[in-house]
mmCIF file of C-alpha atoms in Angstrom:
data_model
loop_
_atom_site.group_PDB
_atom_site.id
_atom_site.type_symbol
_atom_site.label_atom_id
_atom_site.label_comp_id
_atom_site.label_asym_id
_atom_site.label_seq_id
_atom_site.Cartn_x
_atom_site.Cartn_y
_atom_site.Cartn_z
ATOM 1 C CA MET A 16 6.520 -76.490 -35.179
ATOM 2 C CA LYS A 17 6.549 -79.652 -37.257
ATOM 3 C CA PHE A 18 3.658 -82.017 -36.765
ATOM 4 C CA ALA A 19 2.855 -85.343 -38.545
ATOM 5 C CA ARG A 20 0.209 -84.752 -41.358
ATOM 6 C CA PHE A 21 -3.348 -86.278 -40.833
ATOM 7 C CA GLY A 22 -3.177 -90.116 -41.759
ATOM 8 C CA GLU A 23 0.676 -90.120 -41.479
ATOM 9 C CA PRO A 24 2.186 -92.107 -38.233
ATOM 10 C CA ILE A 25 3.819 -90.335 -35.707
ATOM 11 C CA TRP A 26 6.585 -92.582 -35.401
ATOM 12 C CA ARG A 27 8.286 -91.511 -38.741
ATOM 13 C CA PHE A 28 9.021 -88.244 -36.740
ATOM 14 C CA ILE A 29 10.325 -89.958 -33.694
ATOM 15 C CA VAL A 30 12.095 -93.351 -35.138
ATOM 16 C CA PRO A 31 13.658 -92.695 -38.521
ATOM 17 C CA THR A 32 14.445 -95.819 -40.424
ATOM 18 C CA GLU A 33 14.916 -97.001 -43.834
ATOM 19 C CA SER A 34 14.806 -100.592 -43.186
ATOM 20 C CA PRO A 35 11.379 -102.139 -44.716
ATOM 21 C CA ASN A 36 11.111 -104.589 -41.879
ATOM 22 C CA GLU A 37 11.872 -101.940 -39.084
ATOM 23 C CA LYS A 38 9.220 -99.828 -40.927
ATOM 24 C CA LEU A 39 6.541 -102.949 -40.685
ATOM 25 C CA TYR A 40 7.295 -103.761 -37.296
ATOM 26 C CA LEU A 41 6.800 -100.277 -36.061
ATOM 27 C CA ALA A 42 3.674 -99.505 -37.983
ATOM 28 C CA LYS A 43 2.139 -102.393 -36.318
ATOM 29 C CA TYR A 44 3.142 -101.817 -32.849
ATOM 30 C CA LEU A 45 2.832 -97.818 -33.013
ATOM 31 C CA GLY A 46 -0.144 -97.620 -35.321
ATOM 32 C CA SER A 47 -2.691 -99.979 -34.180
ATOM 33 C CA PRO A 48 -5.360 -99.136 -31.417
ATOM 34 C CA LEU A 49 -4.046 -102.538 -29.639
ATOM 35 C CA SER A 50 -0.753 -101.056 -29.258
ATOM 36 C CA MET A 51 -2.286 -97.927 -27.407
ATOM 37 C CA LEU A 52 -3.930 -100.142 -25.074
ATOM 38 C CA LEU A 53 -0.525 -101.712 -24.055
ATOM 39 C CA TYR A 54 1.167 -98.238 -23.911
ATOM 40 C CA SER A 55 2.720 -97.613 -20.536
ATOM 41 C CA GLU A 56 3.896 -94.448 -18.980
ATOM 42 C CA PHE A 57 7.308 -94.374 -20.545
ATOM 43 C CA ASP A 58 5.846 -95.143 -23.906
ATOM 44 C CA LEU A 59 3.676 -91.814 -23.607
ATOM 45 C CA GLN A 60 6.851 -89.925 -22.520
ATOM 46 C CA ILE A 61 8.973 -90.907 -25.421
ATOM 47 C CA LYS A 62 6.375 -91.570 -28.176
ATOM 48 C CA PHE A 63 4.084 -88.499 -27.670
ATOM 49 C CA TRP A 64 4.673 -85.942 -25.009
ATOM 50 C CA GLY A 65 8.546 -86.175 -24.924
ATOM 51 C CA PHE A 66 8.448 -85.472 -28.728
ATOM 52 C CA VAL A 67 6.219 -82.681 -28.238
ATOM 53 C CA PHE A 68 7.910 -80.979 -25.683
ATOM 54 C CA GLU A 69 11.510 -81.270 -26.865
ATOM 55 C CA THR A 70 10.251 -80.134 -30.185
ATOM 56 C CA TRP A 71 8.857 -76.808 -28.449
ATOM 57 C CA PHE A 72 11.398 -76.310 -26.089
ATOM 58 C CA GLY A 73 14.476 -77.673 -27.380
ATOM 59 C CA GLU A 74 15.910 -74.413 -29.007
ATOM 60 C CA ASN A 75 15.104 -72.680 -25.933
ATOM 61 C CA GLN A 76 18.764 -72.249 -24.034
ATOM 62 C CA LYS A 77 16.973 -70.803 -21.071
ATOM 63 C CA ILE A 78 14.925 -73.959 -20.183
ATOM 64 C CA LEU A 79 15.885 -77.408 -19.880
ATOM 65 C CA LEU A 80 13.556 -80.389 -19.603
ATOM 66 C CA HIS A 81 14.459 -83.342 -17.394
ATOM 67 C CA TRP A 82 12.502 -86.189 -17.832
ATOM 68 C CA GLY A 83 12.443 -89.556 -15.790
ATOM 69 C CA ASP A 84 11.772 -89.758 -12.037
ATOM 70 C CA THR A 85 13.946 -87.399 -10.705
ATOM 71 C CA MET A 86 13.881 -85.065 -7.547
ATOM 72 C CA SER A 87 14.673 -81.515 -6.933
ATOM 73 C CA LYS A 88 17.081 -79.984 -4.771
ATOM 74 C CA PRO A 89 14.893 -77.932 -2.654
ATOM 75 C CA CYS A 90 12.532 -81.058 -2.090
ATOM 76 C CA LYS A 91 15.961 -83.186 -1.360
ATOM 77 C CA ASP A 92 17.228 -80.716 1.039
ATOM 78 C CA LEU A 93 13.638 -81.238 3.228
ATOM 79 C CA ASP A 94 14.077 -85.032 2.990
ATOM 80 C CA LEU A 95 10.896 -84.877 0.281
ATOM 81 C CA ARG A 96 11.250 -87.719 -2.080
ATOM 82 C CA PHE A 97 9.301 -86.599 -4.610
ATOM 83 C CA LYS A 98 10.242 -88.020 -7.952
ATOM 84 C CA LEU A 99 8.815 -86.394 -10.788
ATOM 85 C CA ASP A 100 8.307 -87.641 -14.601
ATOM 86 C CA LEU A 101 9.395 -84.086 -15.752
ATOM 87 C CA ARG A 102 10.810 -81.070 -14.170
ATOM 88 C CA LEU A 103 10.994 -78.057 -16.108
ATOM 89 C CA LEU A 104 14.212 -76.092 -15.278
ATOM 90 C CA VAL A 105 15.284 -72.659 -15.790
ATOM 91 C CA TRP A 106 18.608 -72.644 -17.049
ATOM 92 C CA LYS A 107 21.376 -69.923 -17.019
ATOM 93 C CA GLU A 108 25.475 -70.170 -18.001
ATOM 94 C CA ASP A 109 25.141 -74.100 -18.062
ATOM 95 C CA ARG A 110 23.766 -74.468 -14.619
ATOM 96 C CA PRO A 111 20.156 -74.876 -13.586
ATOM 97 C CA VAL A 112 18.741 -71.808 -11.556
ATOM 98 C CA PHE A 113 15.440 -73.262 -10.094
ATOM 99 C CA ASP A 114 12.668 -75.603 -10.839
ATOM 100 C CA GLY A 115 10.013 -73.749 -12.767
ATOM 101 C CA GLY A 116 7.402 -76.567 -13.190
ATOM 102 C CA THR A 117 6.541 -80.024 -12.905
ATOM 103 C CA GLY A 118 5.046 -82.673 -15.139
ATOM 104 C CA GLU A 119 3.363 -86.204 -14.420
ATOM 105 C CA VAL A 120 2.545 -88.663 -17.219
ATOM 106 C CA ALA A 121 0.104 -91.726 -16.524
ATOM 107 C CA ARG A 122 -1.157 -94.421 -18.969
ATOM 108 C CA LYS A 123 -4.751 -93.215 -18.533
ATOM 109 C CA ALA A 124 -6.887 -91.084 -16.386
ATOM 110 C CA THR A 125 -8.097 -93.186 -13.471
ATOM 111 C CA PRO A 126 -9.033 -91.414 -9.683
ATOM 112 C CA SER A 127 -6.070 -92.776 -8.140
ATOM 113 C CA LYS A 128 -3.815 -91.785 -10.604
ATOM 114 C CA LEU A 129 -5.342 -88.164 -11.207
ATOM 115 C CA PHE A 130 -5.712 -87.399 -7.605
ATOM 116 C CA SER A 131 -2.367 -88.748 -6.008
ATOM 117 C CA TYR A 132 -0.407 -87.411 -9.133
ATOM 118 C CA ARG A 133 -1.544 -83.761 -8.547
ATOM 119 C CA LEU A 134 -1.243 -84.039 -4.769
ATOM 120 C CA LYS A 135 2.490 -84.962 -5.602
ATOM 121 C CA SER A 136 2.966 -82.135 -8.164
ATOM 122 C CA VAL A 137 1.432 -79.501 -5.636
ATOM 123 C CA LEU A 138 3.241 -80.578 -2.626
ATOM 124 C CA ALA A 139 6.601 -80.404 -5.041
ATOM 125 C CA THR A 140 5.574 -77.382 -6.712
ATOM 126 C CA LYS A 141 4.872 -75.767 -2.947
ATOM 127 C CA CYS A 142 8.444 -76.783 -2.071
ATOM 128 C CA HIS A 143 9.990 -75.072 -5.253
ATOM 129 C CA LEU A 144 7.870 -71.712 -4.798
ATOM 130 C CA ASN A 145 8.718 -71.629 -0.917
ATOM 131 C CA SER A 146 12.295 -72.027 -2.349
ATOM 132 C CA PHE A 147 11.995 -69.652 -4.900
ATOM 133 C CA LEU A 148 10.834 -66.911 -2.394
ATOM 134 C CA LYS A 149 13.921 -67.150 -0.403
ATOM 135 C CA GLU A 150 15.971 -66.389 -3.039
ATOM 136 C CA ALA A 151 14.092 -63.744 -4.326
ATOM 137 C CA THR A 152 15.126 -61.668 -1.534
ATOM 138 C CA TYR A 153 14.075 -58.033 -2.866
ATOM 139 C CA LEU A 154 10.642 -59.258 -4.190
ATOM 140 C CA LYS A 155 8.134 -56.452 -3.442
ATOM 141 C CA GLU A 156 5.368 -58.130 -0.798
ATOM 142 C CA SER A 157 2.624 -56.961 -3.589
ATOM 143 C CA ASP A 158 4.141 -58.923 -6.388
ATOM 144 C CA ILE A 159 3.967 -62.173 -4.504
ATOM 145 C CA THR A 160 0.903 -63.244 -5.844
ATOM 146 C CA GLU A 161 2.108 -62.719 -9.162
ATOM 147 C CA VAL A 162 4.459 -65.786 -8.941
ATOM 148 C CA ARG A 163 2.916 -68.423 -10.625
ATOM 149 C CA PHE A 164 4.440 -72.182 -11.134
ATOM 150 C CA SER A 165 3.642 -74.635 -13.803
ATOM 151 C CA ILE A 166 2.137 -77.987 -13.391
ATOM 152 C CA VAL A 167 1.281 -80.154 -16.069
ATOM 153 C CA GLN A 168 -0.588 -83.740 -15.876
ATOM 154 C CA MET A 169 -0.441 -85.678 -19.201
ATOM 155 C CA MET A 170 -2.615 -88.970 -18.941
ATOM 156 C CA GLY A 171 -2.856 -90.811 -22.124
ATOM 157 C CA LEU A 172 -3.168 -88.388 -24.890
ATOM 158 C CA ASP A 173 -5.196 -85.738 -23.019
ATOM 159 C CA ALA A 174 -3.079 -82.780 -20.964
ATOM 160 C CA HIS A 175 -3.841 -80.238 -18.219
ATOM 161 C CA LEU A 176 -2.058 -76.999 -17.225
ATOM 162 C CA CYS A 177 -2.455 -75.681 -13.936
ATOM 163 C CA VAL A 178 -0.553 -73.329 -11.777
ATOM 164 C CA LEU A 179 0.101 -72.942 -8.236
ATOM 165 C CA LYS A 180 0.428 -69.343 -6.219
ATOM 166 C CA LEU A 181 0.004 -67.302 -3.144
ATOM 167 C CA ASN A 182 -3.149 -65.241 -2.965
ATOM 168 C CA GLY A 183 -2.539 -64.154 0.494
ATOM 169 C CA ARG A 184 -0.306 -64.936 3.582
ATOM 170 C CA LYS A 185 -0.034 -68.710 3.908
ATOM 171 C CA SER A 186 -2.655 -69.408 1.487
ATOM 172 C CA TYR A 187 -1.906 -71.319 -1.582
ATOM 173 C CA VAL A 188 -4.139 -71.828 -4.525
ATOM 174 C CA LEU A 189 -4.139 -73.976 -7.466
ATOM 175 C CA GLU A 190 -5.712 -72.660 -10.842
ATOM 176 C CA GLU A 191 -6.693 -74.343 -13.822
ATOM 177 C CA VAL A 192 -5.230 -72.802 -16.804
ATOM 178 C CA CYS A 193 -5.901 -74.588 -19.727
ATOM 179 C CA ALA A 194 -6.359 -78.157 -21.418
ATOM 180 C CA PHE A 195 -4.108 -79.046 -24.585
ATOM 181 C CA PRO A 196 -4.879 -82.742 -25.817
ATOM 182 C CA PHE A 197 -2.716 -84.515 -28.332
ATOM 183 C CA PRO A 198 -4.788 -84.419 -31.571
ATOM 184 C CA SER A 199 -5.289 -87.764 -32.719
ATOM 185 C CA SER A 200 -7.923 -87.485 -35.597
ATOM 186 C CA LEU A 201 -9.052 -85.312 -38.139
ATOM 187 C CA GLY A 202 -11.860 -84.222 -36.102
ATOM 188 C CA GLY A 203 -9.633 -83.225 -33.081
ATOM 189 C CA ILE A 204 -7.437 -81.084 -35.698
ATOM 190 C CA ARG A 205 -10.425 -79.363 -37.303
ATOM 191 C CA THR A 206 -11.876 -78.396 -33.756
ATOM 192 C CA GLY A 207 -8.815 -76.607 -33.183
ATOM 193 C CA GLY A 208 -6.551 -79.267 -31.439
ATOM 194 C CA VAL A 209 -3.372 -78.274 -33.001
ATOM 195 C CA GLU A 210 -4.094 -74.750 -31.671
ATOM 196 C CA ASN A 211 -5.058 -75.704 -28.423
ATOM 197 C CA LEU A 212 -1.702 -77.758 -28.393
ATOM 198 C CA ILE A 213 -0.052 -74.858 -29.183
ATOM 199 C CA ASN A 214 -1.661 -72.478 -26.805
ATOM 200 C CA GLY A 215 -0.694 -74.679 -23.977
ATOM 201 C CA LEU A 216 2.886 -74.987 -24.638
ATOM 202 C CA SER A 217 2.966 -71.039 -25.166
ATOM 203 C CA ASN A 218 1.645 -70.982 -21.584
ATOM 204 C CA ILE A 219 4.096 -72.807 -20.055
ATOM 205 C CA GLU A 220 7.036 -71.192 -21.583
ATOM 206 C CA GLY A 221 5.583 -67.563 -20.588
ATOM 207 C CA LEU A 222 5.030 -68.615 -17.233
ATOM 208 C CA LEU A 223 8.779 -69.791 -16.882
ATOM 209 C CA SER A 224 9.838 -66.772 -18.691
ATOM 210 C CA ASP A 225 7.956 -64.499 -16.102
ATOM 211 C CA LEU A 226 9.872 -66.413 -13.161
ATOM 212 C CA GLU A 227 13.025 -65.900 -14.919
ATOM 213 C CA ARG A 228 12.503 -62.285 -15.184
ATOM 214 C CA ILE A 229 11.315 -61.881 -11.622
ATOM 215 C CA TYR A 230 14.188 -63.788 -10.264
ATOM 216 C CA GLU A 231 16.861 -62.195 -12.244
ATOM 217 C CA GLU A 232 14.929 -58.884 -11.014
ATOM 218 C CA THR A 233 14.597 -59.314 -7.160
ATOM 219 C CA ARG A 234 17.757 -61.723 -6.563
ATOM 220 C CA TYR A 235 19.745 -58.231 -5.839
ATOM 221 C CA CYS A 236 18.926 -54.973 -4.893
ATOM 222 C CA GLN A 237 18.324 -52.715 -7.997
ATOM 223 C CA GLU A 238 18.497 -49.260 -5.968
ATOM 224 C CA ASP A 239 21.019 -46.391 -6.587
ATOM 225 C CA SER A 240 23.026 -46.526 -3.454
ATOM 226 C CA MET A 241 24.718 -43.214 -3.970
ATOM 227 C CA GLU A 242 21.336 -41.639 -4.247
ATOM 228 C CA ARG A 243 19.883 -43.453 -1.449
ATOM 229 C CA VAL A 244 22.968 -41.794 0.894
ATOM 230 C CA SER A 245 22.470 -38.442 -0.591
ATOM 231 C CA ARG A 246 18.905 -38.510 0.227
ATOM 232 C CA GLY A 247 18.984 -39.907 3.617
ATOM 233 C CA LYS A 248 16.974 -43.011 2.671
ATOM 234 C CA ARG A 249 16.953 -46.250 4.447
ATOM 235 C CA ASN A 250 18.064 -49.656 2.721
ATOM 236 C CA ILE A 251 15.651 -51.154 1.141
ATOM 237 C CA LYS A 252 14.129 -54.105 3.458
ATOM 238 C CA LYS A 253 14.421 -57.685 2.223
ATOM 239 C CA ILE A 254 10.974 -59.799 1.711
ATOM 240 C CA SER A 255 9.710 -61.428 4.911
ATOM 241 C CA TYR A 256 8.966 -64.391 3.181
ATOM 242 C CA LYS A 257 8.448 -66.550 6.389
ATOM 243 C CA SER A 258 5.278 -64.959 6.978
ATOM 244 C CA TRP A 259 3.936 -66.063 3.447
ATOM 245 C CA ILE A 260 5.044 -69.484 3.076
ATOM 246 C CA THR A 261 4.006 -72.758 5.486
ATOM 247 C CA ASP A 262 6.213 -76.090 5.575
ATOM 248 C CA VAL A 263 5.387 -79.035 3.026
ATOM 249 C CA LEU A 264 4.557 -82.301 4.585
ATOM 250 C CA GLN A 265 5.125 -85.678 3.103
ATOM 251 C CA ASN A 266 1.853 -87.613 2.155
ATOM 252 C CA GLU A 267 2.670 -90.852 3.424
ATOM 253 C CA GLU A 268 -0.111 -92.856 1.760
ATOM 254 C CA GLU A 269 1.222 -91.557 -1.782
ATOM 255 C CA GLU A 270 3.753 -94.253 -2.767
ATOM 256 C CA SER A 271 0.808 -97.248 -1.616
ATOM 257 C CA GLU A 272 -1.511 -95.440 -4.095
ATOM 258 C CA GLU A 273 0.962 -95.397 -7.143
ATOM 259 C CA ASP A 274 2.045 -98.976 -6.338
ATOM 260 C CA GLU A 275 -1.862 -100.055 -6.424
ATOM 261 C CA SER A 276 -2.073 -98.219 -9.774
ATOM 262 C CA GLU A 277 0.569 -99.808 -11.326
ATOM 263 C CA GLU A 278 -0.731 -102.990 -10.096
ATOM 264 C CA GLU A 279 -4.074 -102.126 -11.936
ATOM 265 C CA GLU A 280 -2.308 -101.305 -14.902
ATOM 266 C CA ARG A 281 -0.448 -104.541 -15.126
ATOM 267 C CA GLY A 282 -3.696 -106.601 -14.289
ATOM 268 C CA GLU A 283 -5.243 -104.633 -17.363
ATOM 269 C CA GLU A 284 -2.425 -105.696 -19.723
ATOM 270 C CA GLU A 285 -2.532 -109.157 -18.799
ATOM 271 C CA GLY A 286 -6.318 -109.359 -19.346
ATOM 272 C CA ILE A 287 -5.679 -107.658 -22.818
ATOM 273 C CA TYR A 288 -2.883 -110.256 -23.755
ATOM 274 C CA GLN A 289 -5.221 -113.086 -22.463
ATOM 275 C CA GLU A 290 -8.026 -111.818 -24.546
ATOM 276 C CA LYS A 291 -5.726 -111.884 -27.714
ATOM 277 C CA GLY A 292 -4.736 -115.651 -26.655
ATOM 278 C CA GLU A 293 -8.401 -116.873 -26.436
ATOM 279 C CA GLU A 294 -9.040 -115.268 -29.838
ATOM 280 C CA GLY A 295 -6.114 -116.898 -31.240
ATOM 281 C CA ASN A 296 -7.057 -120.299 -29.602
ATOM 282 C CA GLU A 297 -10.630 -119.859 -30.830
ATOM 283 C CA GLU A 298 -9.086 -119.423 -34.440
ATOM 284 C CA ASP A 299 -6.810 -122.291 -34.072
ATOM 285 C CA GLU A 300 -9.881 -124.529 -32.884
ATOM 286 C CA ASP A 301 -12.348 -123.361 -35.814
ATOM 287 C CA GLU A 302 -9.157 -124.172 -38.555
ATOM 288 C CA GLU A 303 -8.715 -127.362 -36.894
ATOM 289 C CA GLY A 304 -12.301 -128.236 -37.075
ATOM 290 C CA GLU A 305 -12.547 -127.212 -40.855
ATOM 291 C CA ASP A 306 -9.331 -129.696 -41.379
ATOM 292 C CA GLU A 307 -11.307 -132.327 -40.284
ATOM 293 C CA ASP A 308 -14.304 -131.839 -42.050
ATOM 294 C CA PHE A 309 -12.059 -131.460 -45.602
ATOM 295 C CA GLU A 310 -10.232 -134.988 -44.731
ATOM 296 C CA GLU A 311 -13.726 -136.714 -43.847
ATOM 297 C CA GLU A 312 -14.983 -135.381 -47.586
ATOM 298 C CA GLU A 313 -11.628 -136.600 -49.085
ATOM 299 C CA ASN A 314 -12.409 -140.025 -47.494
ATOM 300 C CA GLU A 315 -15.904 -140.065 -48.729
ATOM 301 C CA GLU A 316 -14.596 -139.315 -52.396
ATOM 302 C CA ARG A 317 -12.094 -141.981 -52.323
ATOM 303 C CA LYS A 318 -14.537 -144.750 -51.108
ATOM 304 C CA ALA A 319 -17.163 -143.611 -53.774
#
């Protein structure tokens, strides 16, 4: 996996260019602390997390990353409008098989964003888990608790991985697996930042691989029908998934909370621009005062 060296801006790996003017612009926009304050969720998707995830999963033919406020088929079938920033699809023979994970990106961690995005991800993932159990018709009931779906939350340069699973009939559990922030300093790299990032991505890939294996092994009956008939055994029963799952209910307040968070972000950005404008005005006033003093000195010298 290819990472930028310490002190080398990440944009060199994302936006390759040979033009000196473009390099100067990109260095100012992507490398300054002020530009980080102005980043939107989409900036973080493209310039950081999109690059990291696509680099890691790009060569895996069985996983497709689907970015940009999309809805899954299981959610659409239930008329649940959960738009997700990232959907991790398990892929086979040029078509998606099922949604194996979700991802949400925010500009920074705030209470409203953290909990509203997590709630949306959990409800959408619950829908995916229920749909998976319907398809895995020959899954043993003893193995149901081993089915785990990934939920990734990325806020700023921080990221956390959780899993949603069933630990009993009609009992869903959300467990935190690990944190894997994007290393942005030499200190972060020295304290294992790169290793943590790789560990988080490896965990996601492992969870998706486990789901694919379970799906392939349980979608169809693996029994030897001839041996079953000769021994006088009964047919293997399909899983009674309805006794394990519960319905997914839409959170009506979710959209209003997201709109409020977006308004807060826009207000913060306007405040940053205003502060910069005030600083510029102060500088201009100082320069004008210096010019006036200089002109007065010149006039006095001429009179003398």
